[in-house]
Amino acid sequence: MVELLEEISQKLLWIRKNRPLIHQITNYVSANDCANATLALGASPVMAHDINEVEEMTSKASALVLNIGTLSVANIPAYLKAGITAKERGIPVVFDPVGVGATKQRTEVAKAILADVQPDIIRCNMTELNVLCHRKVAVKGVDSIASEAGRGELAREFAEKTNAVVAVTGKTDLVVDKKNMITIENGDEWLTRVTGTGCMTSALVASFAAAGNAFIGAVAGVLAMGICGELAKLRLTENEGIGTFRMRLIDEIFQLNCDIIKKYGKIS
Amino acid sequence: MVELLEEISQKLLWIRKNRPLIHQITNYVSANDCANATLALGASPVMAHDINEVEEMTSKASALVLNIGTLSVANIPAYLKAGITAKERGIPVVFDPVGVGATKQRTEVAKAILADVQPDIIRCNMTELNVLCHRKVAVKGVDSIASEAGRGELAREFAEKTNAVVAVTGKTDLVVDKKNMITIENGDEWLTRVTGTGCMTSALVASFAAAGNAFIGAVAGVLAMGICGELAKLRLTENEGIGTFRMRLIDEIFQLNCDIIKKYGKIS
Amino acid sequence: MVELLEEISQKLLWIRKNRPLIHQITNYVSANDCANATLALGASPVMAHDINEVEEMTSKASALVLNIGTLSVANIPAYLKAGITAKERGIPVVFDPVGVGATKQRTEVAKAILADVQPDIIRCNMTELNVLCHRKVAVKGVDSIASEAGRGELAREFAEKTNAVVAVTGKTDLVVDKKNMITIENGDEWLTRVTGTGCMTSALVASFAAAGNAFIGAVAGVLAMGICGELAKLRLTENEGIGTFRMRLIDEIFQLNCDIIKKYGKIS
């Protein structure tokens, strides 16, 4: 795993040198945090959702995020058009199925994106994974309430079916494709107490995927958020809460470097 | 009033134990702060505004916020559908008539929500209360510029007409229903210098109302924001301004506990 | 230039006394930061984008910002209607052509705004200026990658053609109209590492322009952001990054006063 941490470190250097453009069709709740997380890592975010401009915007990007957090029916064609454009051009697509299962519309849109776009990476929580795999599961808004038992098998099954890298974040994080399975032990419970940390993780995953390998990109993005969550929490003092934590998270992404990745990264 | 503070404290414990889902149809300016304020208190926010999913989303929620801060004509039916769904199922509805009176459309939408939804709680400022009561009043954007004289009578009249709890925030805050009237002396002038503190208050009110009593919920949400505003201001150092204050506000909501409520709460 | 700094200081006092309403049709990525930057300066922001309310909202405002950062085709008529309303009533219009050139739609909308609204101030980066002047230039998302060579002539040419004040922000900032050209040496490279600092600058420019002179307003808004960026950077400690910097930026705008303007302002 030392080699993998080394490889992730090299991807970080690549991002900071090349400032890849990351096109994000995302929600209005966490859009600002996703943009700043992307910038903090060293990439260049652009948010654009209109059907008349997604094709051009995606074409110039090095990765695309499709996040359905605050879905409008009017924007569904734009998600598909951007996704298909990216795939045609070999631009990696990260799909974040926020709240899938919470409503029929989200489930249908997710199905359409999986079928028509065939994303390279699916970054989700355990509740969302269950829904995408047609398991019966209680859904409550956009936060995961599902048990994490048996998720390795489920994620593998889903990776095989979709031919995608599946990154499931939770108490421990899991990144799976047809052949590989990596567990990441970084992170902090407070990451579930700030809105949009999953969305930000998807933005980091896309930034790393822009450096050329979907599996390593997914591991790197999830690992980066986990490490930065840990360090942000460590630096808090007595009267600080999730307000300060949220700000420090961006600081830690900005301060992230190869030494930190190798020192703190816990993957297996 | 000691009993009321005790009751509010119990509601806080209930929120932290049960993590109620708070569905918020709100504006893109303060959506992130509303989500983080909701999480900081201990509840679980979900923002969804599309006509095709509000019925399902509201049905699973423990409270609903209707905030018209950045209203789109396309979303008006969604406000009504979500509100009517909530009322049919006994889910408390908090209406935040942001900027009512600033445009005809906002005034008409507010009227429609009052008539068709009959919200349980109306959380507004003094200018908005005047407009909703058909008083002549100057309106300038979304910030209140109205005199607070005579607002007790006006709020009571409006509470009787709408059968709702009316929470008017300002220099002192007022919560009124047909029978009760509570004044809250907490807060800080800086709460008017940060965007969306009214919206965040409505999110807190909804979170508390999810615990089962609209009047106590309204008092609790307004009180919580007032206390947290005071404490956030107290902890500031010389060179800090509303940027830091806004972040600390979320910290204080996160740190809020029964002792703080009983120690700092100034209600009469 | 001492007189100009004195004049800018007087405008700041005017804003804080009069709290002008600044109507902003803007993007959902930086809307919260723009609102808080406006409030921190002392003005009163209102965001409203719906075609049915922009005429009324603009009519009551002291300045209007048209920012096309996350353009929706459905909102294009609202930009034009708000802009034309403002011009008819002598309300200054600041146009921020975010990402112009990145897509055909943005370029066409920018052309329409220039032709039909004739904004008083155009606040852009060097890539955007090149596009607006029909120069061939690479465009990558919304961040500038263009050389700043020859921009004085280009900005002057554009100012003459549009009859507007042209404010080009970059390593050094430039404000140009038909007769005047001012260079501002304040700022910090980190302002390019936080999303929406250009948008926030446009909000400050509009707030200052509300005080009555488009050219001085543009210089003042750009100068204010430059000084506050410098001071925010100066106050950072070792482990802090762009998360903290973004928050301090709002603090510094809030703390800005006449002494700071005169002490730190570097204009020529």
PDB file of N, CA and C in Angstrom, chain A residues 18-21 26 28 31-32 35-36 39-40 42 44-50 52-53 56-57 60 235 246-248 250-252 254-255, chain C residues 28-30 33 69-73 101-106 139-143 190 192-195 238-244 246-247:
ATOM      1  N   ASN A  18      -1.118  21.088 -13.075  1.00  0.00           N
ATOM      2  CA  ASN A  18      -1.929  21.207 -14.300  1.00  0.00           C
ATOM      3  C   ASN A  18      -3.275  21.884 -14.119  1.00  0.00           C
ATOM      4  N   ARG A  19      -3.686  22.062 -12.883  1.00  0.00           N
ATOM      5  CA  ARG A  19      -4.980  22.713 -12.592  1.00  0.00           C
ATOM      6  C   ARG A  19      -6.095  22.257 -13.528  1.00  0.00           C
ATOM      7  N   PRO A  20      -6.432  20.977 -13.501  1.00  0.00           N
ATOM      8  CA  PRO A  20      -7.466  20.477 -14.409  1.00  0.00           C
ATOM      9  C   PRO A  20      -8.821  21.141 -14.150  1.00  0.00           C
ATOM     10  N   LEU A  21      -9.548  21.357 -15.214  1.00  0.00           N
ATOM     11  CA  LEU A  21     -10.891  21.948 -15.113  1.00  0.00           C
ATOM     12  C   LEU A  21     -11.893  20.843 -14.748  1.00  0.00           C
ATOM     13  N   THR A  26     -24.202  20.330 -10.141  1.00  0.00           N
ATOM     14  CA  THR A  26     -24.371  19.973  -8.737  1.00  0.00           C
ATOM     15  C   THR A  26     -25.516  20.731  -8.095  1.00  0.00           C
ATOM     16  N   TYR A  28     -27.425  23.413  -5.214  1.00  0.00           N
ATOM     17  CA  TYR A  28     -27.159  24.765  -4.721  1.00  0.00           C
ATOM     18  C   TYR A  28     -26.871  24.802  -3.220  1.00  0.00           C
ATOM     19  N   ALA A  31     -22.727  23.810  -3.480  1.00  0.00           N
ATOM     20  CA  ALA A  31     -21.949  24.230  -4.660  1.00  0.00           C
ATOM     21  C   ALA A  31     -20.728  25.061  -4.276  1.00  0.00           C
ATOM     22  N   ASN A  32     -20.903  25.982  -3.331  1.00  0.00           N
ATOM     23  CA  ASN A  32     -19.785  26.832  -2.935  1.00  0.00           C
ATOM     24  C   ASN A  32     -18.687  26.005  -2.284  1.00  0.00           C
ATOM     25  N   ALA A  35     -16.843  23.996  -4.917  1.00  0.00           N
ATOM     26  CA  ALA A  35     -15.920  24.833  -5.691  1.00  0.00           C
ATOM     27  C   ALA A  35     -14.663  25.118  -4.879  1.00  0.00           C
ATOM     28  N   ASN A  36     -14.826  25.482  -3.608  1.00  0.00           N
ATOM     29  CA  ASN A  36     -13.656  25.792  -2.793  1.00  0.00           C
ATOM     30  C   ASN A  36     -12.815  24.552  -2.473  1.00  0.00           C
ATOM     31  N   LEU A  39     -10.788  24.004  -5.595  1.00  0.00           N
ATOM     32  CA  LEU A  39      -9.703  24.988  -5.658  1.00  0.00           C
ATOM     33  C   LEU A  39      -8.631  24.696  -4.611  1.00  0.00           C
ATOM     34  N   ALA A  40      -9.043  24.309  -3.432  1.00  0.00           N
ATOM     35  CA  ALA A  40      -8.092  24.026  -2.356  1.00  0.00           C
ATOM     36  C   ALA A  40      -7.170  22.877  -2.752  1.00  0.00           C
ATOM     37  N   GLY A  42      -6.292  22.220  -5.738  1.00  0.00           N
ATOM     38  CA  GLY A  42      -5.398  22.685  -6.796  1.00  0.00           C
ATOM     39  C   GLY A  42      -6.023  22.636  -8.179  1.00  0.00           C
ATOM     40  N   SER A  44      -9.434  23.384 -10.915  1.00  0.00           N
ATOM     41  CA  SER A  44     -10.216  24.570 -11.265  1.00  0.00           C
ATOM     42  C   SER A  44     -11.673  24.152 -11.490  1.00  0.00           C
ATOM     43  N   PRO A  45     -12.589  24.601 -10.622  1.00  0.00           N
ATOM     44  CA  PRO A  45     -13.985  24.175 -10.761  1.00  0.00           C
ATOM     45  C   PRO A  45     -14.756  25.053 -11.734  1.00  0.00           C
ATOM     46  N   VAL A  46     -15.729  24.468 -12.409  1.00  0.00           N
ATOM     47  CA  VAL A  46     -16.710  25.283 -13.112  1.00  0.00           C
ATOM     48  C   VAL A  46     -18.060  24.611 -12.940  1.00  0.00           C
ATOM     49  N   MET A  47     -19.050  25.417 -12.529  1.00  0.00           N
ATOM     50  CA  MET A  47     -20.409  24.926 -12.375  1.00  0.00           C
ATOM     51  C   MET A  47     -21.241  25.488 -13.530  1.00  0.00           C
ATOM     52  N   ALA A  48     -21.905  24.616 -14.259  1.00  0.00           N
ATOM     53  CA  ALA A  48     -22.789  25.051 -15.346  1.00  0.00           C
ATOM     54  C   ALA A  48     -23.760  23.921 -15.576  1.00  0.00           C
ATOM     55  N   HIS A  49     -25.054  24.242 -15.620  1.00  0.00           N
ATOM     56  CA  HIS A  49     -26.083  23.195 -15.652  1.00  0.00           C
ATOM     57  C   HIS A  49     -27.052  23.355 -16.806  1.00  0.00           C
ATOM     58  N   ASP A  50     -26.910  24.435 -17.572  1.00  0.00           N
ATOM     59  CA  ASP A  50     -27.915  24.699 -18.603  1.00  0.00           C
ATOM     60  C   ASP A  50     -27.692  23.808 -19.817  1.00  0.00           C
ATOM     61  N   ASN A  52     -28.039  24.236 -22.803  1.00  0.00           N
ATOM     62  CA  ASN A  52     -27.389  24.873 -23.950  1.00  0.00           C
ATOM     63  C   ASN A  52     -25.889  25.039 -23.793  1.00  0.00           C
ATOM     64  N   GLU A  53     -25.353  24.805 -22.615  1.00  0.00           N
ATOM     65  CA  GLU A  53     -23.909  24.996 -22.486  1.00  0.00           C
ATOM     66  C   GLU A  53     -23.150  23.816 -21.917  1.00  0.00           C
ATOM     67  N   GLU A  56     -20.458  22.101 -24.432  1.00  0.00           N
ATOM     68  CA  GLU A  56     -19.205  22.855 -24.597  1.00  0.00           C
ATOM     69  C   GLU A  56     -18.368  22.853 -23.317  1.00  0.00           C
ATOM     70  N   MET A  57     -19.045  23.040 -22.176  1.00  0.00           N
ATOM     71  CA  MET A  57     -18.303  23.141 -20.925  1.00  0.00           C
ATOM     72  C   MET A  57     -17.629  21.800 -20.609  1.00  0.00           C
ATOM     73  N   LYS A  60     -14.417  20.864 -22.586  1.00  0.00           N
ATOM     74  CA  LYS A  60     -13.158  21.509 -22.196  1.00  0.00           C
ATOM     75  C   LYS A  60     -12.648  21.020 -20.848  1.00  0.00           C
ATOM     76  N   ARG A 235      -7.296  19.855  15.074  1.00  0.00           N
ATOM     77  CA  ARG A 235      -6.878  21.241  15.338  1.00  0.00           C
ATOM     78  C   ARG A 235      -7.936  22.065  16.052  1.00  0.00           C
ATOM     79  N   ARG A 246     -15.882  22.937   9.372  1.00  0.00           N
ATOM     80  CA  ARG A 246     -16.132  23.063   7.925  1.00  0.00           C
ATOM     81  C   ARG A 246     -15.064  23.950   7.262  1.00  0.00           C
ATOM     82  N   MET A 247     -14.728  25.046   7.920  1.00  0.00           N
ATOM     83  CA  MET A 247     -13.724  25.955   7.372  1.00  0.00           C
ATOM     84  C   MET A 247     -12.344  25.308   7.357  1.00  0.00           C
ATOM     85  N   ARG A 248     -12.014  24.631   8.449  1.00  0.00           N
ATOM     86  CA  ARG A 248     -10.698  24.000   8.555  1.00  0.00           C
ATOM     87  C   ARG A 248     -10.533  22.858   7.547  1.00  0.00           C
ATOM     88  N   ILE A 250     -11.494  22.854   4.516  1.00  0.00           N
ATOM     89  CA  ILE A 250     -10.979  23.475   3.287  1.00  0.00           C
ATOM     90  C   ILE A 250      -9.497  23.837   3.485  1.00  0.00           C
ATOM     91  N   ASP A 251      -9.164  24.349   4.662  1.00  0.00           N
ATOM     92  CA  ASP A 251      -7.755  24.662   4.967  1.00  0.00           C
ATOM     93  C   ASP A 251      -6.880  23.424   4.817  1.00  0.00           C
ATOM     94  N   GLU A 252      -7.355  22.300   5.353  1.00  0.00           N
ATOM     95  CA  GLU A 252      -6.549  21.073   5.321  1.00  0.00           C
ATOM     96  C   GLU A 252      -6.391  20.554   3.892  1.00  0.00           C
ATOM     97  N   PHE A 254      -6.286  22.400   1.344  1.00  0.00           N
ATOM     98  CA  PHE A 254      -5.314  23.339   0.783  1.00  0.00           C
ATOM     99  C   PHE A 254      -3.886  23.001   1.229  1.00  0.00           C
ATOM    100  N   GLN A 255      -3.743  22.563   2.470  1.00  0.00           N
ATOM    101  CA  GLN A 255      -2.420  22.257   3.035  1.00  0.00           C
ATOM    102  C   GLN A 255      -1.952  20.836   2.715  1.00  0.00           C
TER     103      GLN A 255
ATOM    104  N   TYR C  28     -25.541  30.666  -8.124  1.00  0.00           N
ATOM    105  CA  TYR C  28     -25.774  29.993  -6.846  1.00  0.00           C
ATOM    106  C   TYR C  28     -24.477  29.516  -6.194  1.00  0.00           C
ATOM    107  N   VAL C  29     -23.343  29.664  -6.854  1.00  0.00           N
ATOM    108  CA  VAL C  29     -22.073  29.247  -6.236  1.00  0.00           C
ATOM    109  C   VAL C  29     -21.610  30.295  -5.217  1.00  0.00           C
ATOM    110  N   SER C  30     -21.655  31.559  -5.615  1.00  0.00           N
ATOM    111  CA  SER C  30     -21.099  32.603  -4.753  1.00  0.00           C
ATOM    112  C   SER C  30     -22.152  33.540  -4.174  1.00  0.00           C
ATOM    113  N   ASP C  33     -21.686  34.406  -0.456  1.00  0.00           N
ATOM    114  CA  ASP C  33     -20.520  35.274  -0.230  1.00  0.00           C
ATOM    115  C   ASP C  33     -20.773  36.690  -0.745  1.00  0.00           C
ATOM    116  N   GLY C  69     -22.777  33.856 -13.860  1.00  0.00           N
ATOM    117  CA  GLY C  69     -21.962  32.724 -13.439  1.00  0.00           C
ATOM    118  C   GLY C  69     -22.572  31.341 -13.601  1.00  0.00           C
ATOM    119  N   THR C  70     -23.830  31.189 -13.238  1.00  0.00           N
ATOM    120  CA  THR C  70     -24.508  29.905 -13.486  1.00  0.00           C
ATOM    121  C   THR C  70     -25.807  30.188 -14.224  1.00  0.00           C
ATOM    122  N   LEU C  71     -25.622  30.628 -15.439  1.00  0.00           N
ATOM    123  CA  LEU C  71     -26.727  31.073 -16.283  1.00  0.00           C
ATOM    124  C   LEU C  71     -27.714  29.953 -16.580  1.00  0.00           C
ATOM    125  N   SER C  72     -29.007  30.262 -16.450  1.00  0.00           N
ATOM    126  CA  SER C  72     -30.068  29.381 -16.960  1.00  0.00           C
ATOM    127  C   SER C  72     -30.739  30.106 -18.124  1.00  0.00           C
ATOM    128  N   VAL C  73     -31.011  29.366 -19.193  1.00  0.00           N
ATOM    129  CA  VAL C  73     -31.640  29.998 -20.357  1.00  0.00           C
ATOM    130  C   VAL C  73     -32.953  30.668 -19.947  1.00  0.00           C
ATOM    131  N   GLY C 101     -17.288  33.345 -23.272  1.00  0.00           N
ATOM    132  CA  GLY C 101     -16.344  32.669 -24.161  1.00  0.00           C
ATOM    133  C   GLY C 101     -16.249  31.179 -23.881  1.00  0.00           C
ATOM    134  N   ALA C 102     -16.616  30.780 -22.680  1.00  0.00           N
ATOM    135  CA  ALA C 102     -16.560  29.351 -22.351  1.00  0.00           C
ATOM    136  C   ALA C 102     -17.639  28.587 -23.114  1.00  0.00           C
ATOM    137  N   THR C 103     -18.769  29.267 -23.352  1.00  0.00           N
ATOM    138  CA  THR C 103     -19.828  28.666 -24.165  1.00  0.00           C
ATOM    139  C   THR C 103     -20.454  29.732 -25.058  1.00  0.00           C
ATOM    140  N   LYS C 104     -21.048  29.267 -26.149  1.00  0.00           N
ATOM    141  CA  LYS C 104     -21.705  30.218 -27.071  1.00  0.00           C
ATOM    142  C   LYS C 104     -22.819  30.969 -26.371  1.00  0.00           C
ATOM    143  N   GLN C 105     -23.553  30.248 -25.522  1.00  0.00           N
ATOM    144  CA  GLN C 105     -24.687  30.907 -24.855  1.00  0.00           C
ATOM    145  C   GLN C 105     -24.217  32.078 -24.002  1.00  0.00           C
ATOM    146  N   ARG C 106     -23.124  31.891 -23.275  1.00  0.00           N
ATOM    147  CA  ARG C 106     -22.639  32.997 -22.437  1.00  0.00           C
ATOM    148  C   ARG C 106     -22.207  34.180 -23.295  1.00  0.00           C
ATOM    149  N   VAL C 139     -10.045  29.752 -23.568  1.00  0.00           N
ATOM    150  CA  VAL C 139     -10.936  29.921 -22.428  1.00  0.00           C
ATOM    151  C   VAL C 139     -11.036  28.593 -21.700  1.00  0.00           C
ATOM    152  N   LYS C 140     -10.850  28.627 -20.395  1.00  0.00           N
ATOM    153  CA  LYS C 140     -10.918  27.402 -19.600  1.00  0.00           C
ATOM    154  C   LYS C 140     -11.770  27.680 -18.372  1.00  0.00           C
ATOM    155  N   GLY C 141     -13.028  27.321 -18.470  1.00  0.00           N
ATOM    156  CA  GLY C 141     -13.931  27.540 -17.344  1.00  0.00           C
ATOM    157  C   GLY C 141     -14.120  29.006 -17.049  1.00  0.00           C
ATOM    158  N   VAL C 142     -14.080  29.375 -15.776  1.00  0.00           N
ATOM    159  CA  VAL C 142     -14.350  30.751 -15.388  1.00  0.00           C
ATOM    160  C   VAL C 142     -13.110  31.470 -14.850  1.00  0.00           C
ATOM    161  N   ASP C 143     -11.969  30.790 -14.806  1.00  0.00           N
ATOM    162  CA  ASP C 143     -10.754  31.436 -14.309  1.00  0.00           C
ATOM    163  C   ASP C 143      -9.928  31.968 -15.476  1.00  0.00           C
ATOM    164  N   TRP C 190      -3.920  34.784  -3.470  1.00  0.00           N
ATOM    165  CA  TRP C 190      -4.933  33.879  -2.904  1.00  0.00           C
ATOM    166  C   TRP C 190      -6.356  34.263  -3.294  1.00  0.00           C
ATOM    167  N   THR C 192      -7.341  34.511  -6.091  1.00  0.00           N
ATOM    168  CA  THR C 192      -7.677  33.649  -7.227  1.00  0.00           C
ATOM    169  C   THR C 192      -7.902  32.205  -6.791  1.00  0.00           C
ATOM    170  N   ARG C 193      -7.639  31.919  -5.521  1.00  0.00           N
ATOM    171  CA  ARG C 193      -7.776  30.547  -5.027  1.00  0.00           C
ATOM    172  C   ARG C 193      -9.090  30.311  -4.291  1.00  0.00           C
ATOM    173  N   VAL C 194      -9.871  31.350  -4.135  1.00  0.00           N
ATOM    174  CA  VAL C 194     -11.184  31.234  -3.496  1.00  0.00           C
ATOM    175  C   VAL C 194     -12.233  31.496  -4.565  1.00  0.00           C
ATOM    176  N   THR C 195     -13.259  30.669  -4.596  1.00  0.00           N
ATOM    177  CA  THR C 195     -14.294  30.870  -5.609  1.00  0.00           C
ATOM    178  C   THR C 195     -15.081  32.146  -5.323  1.00  0.00           C
ATOM    179  N   GLU C 238       0.052  29.776  10.585  1.00  0.00           N
ATOM    180  CA  GLU C 238       0.711  28.689   9.847  1.00  0.00           C
ATOM    181  C   GLU C 238      -0.193  27.654   9.191  1.00  0.00           C
ATOM    182  N   ASN C 239      -1.143  27.101   9.930  1.00  0.00           N
ATOM    183  CA  ASN C 239      -1.926  25.995   9.381  1.00  0.00           C
ATOM    184  C   ASN C 239      -3.175  26.426   8.637  1.00  0.00           C
ATOM    185  N   GLU C 240      -3.313  27.708   8.445  1.00  0.00           N
ATOM    186  CA  GLU C 240      -4.532  28.190   7.808  1.00  0.00           C
ATOM    187  C   GLU C 240      -4.382  28.239   6.291  1.00  0.00           C
ATOM    188  N   GLY C 241      -5.506  28.052   5.613  1.00  0.00           N
ATOM    189  CA  GLY C 241      -5.498  28.045   4.155  1.00  0.00           C
ATOM    190  C   GLY C 241      -6.623  28.895   3.614  1.00  0.00           C
ATOM    191  N   ILE C 242      -7.128  28.519   2.433  1.00  0.00           N
ATOM    192  CA  ILE C 242      -8.135  29.376   1.811  1.00  0.00           C
ATOM    193  C   ILE C 242      -9.491  29.323   2.520  1.00  0.00           C
ATOM    194  N   GLY C 243      -9.725  28.313   3.351  1.00  0.00           N
ATOM    195  CA  GLY C 243     -10.966  28.287   4.134  1.00  0.00           C
ATOM    196  C   GLY C 243     -11.006  29.464   5.090  1.00  0.00           C
ATOM    197  N   THR C 244      -9.956  29.596   5.873  1.00  0.00           N
ATOM    198  CA  THR C 244      -9.861  30.710   6.814  1.00  0.00           C
ATOM    199  C   THR C 244      -9.740  32.047   6.076  1.00  0.00           C
ATOM    200  N   ARG C 246     -10.965  32.939   3.239  1.00  0.00           N
ATOM    201  CA  ARG C 246     -12.292  33.356   2.735  1.00  0.00           C
ATOM    202  C   ARG C 246     -13.106  34.020   3.840  1.00  0.00           C
ATOM    203  N   MET C 247     -13.051  33.455   5.042  1.00  0.00           N
ATOM    204  CA  MET C 247     -13.803  34.020   6.157  1.00  0.00           C
ATOM    205  C   MET C 247     -13.237  35.372   6.571  1.00  0.00           C
TER     206      MET C 247
END
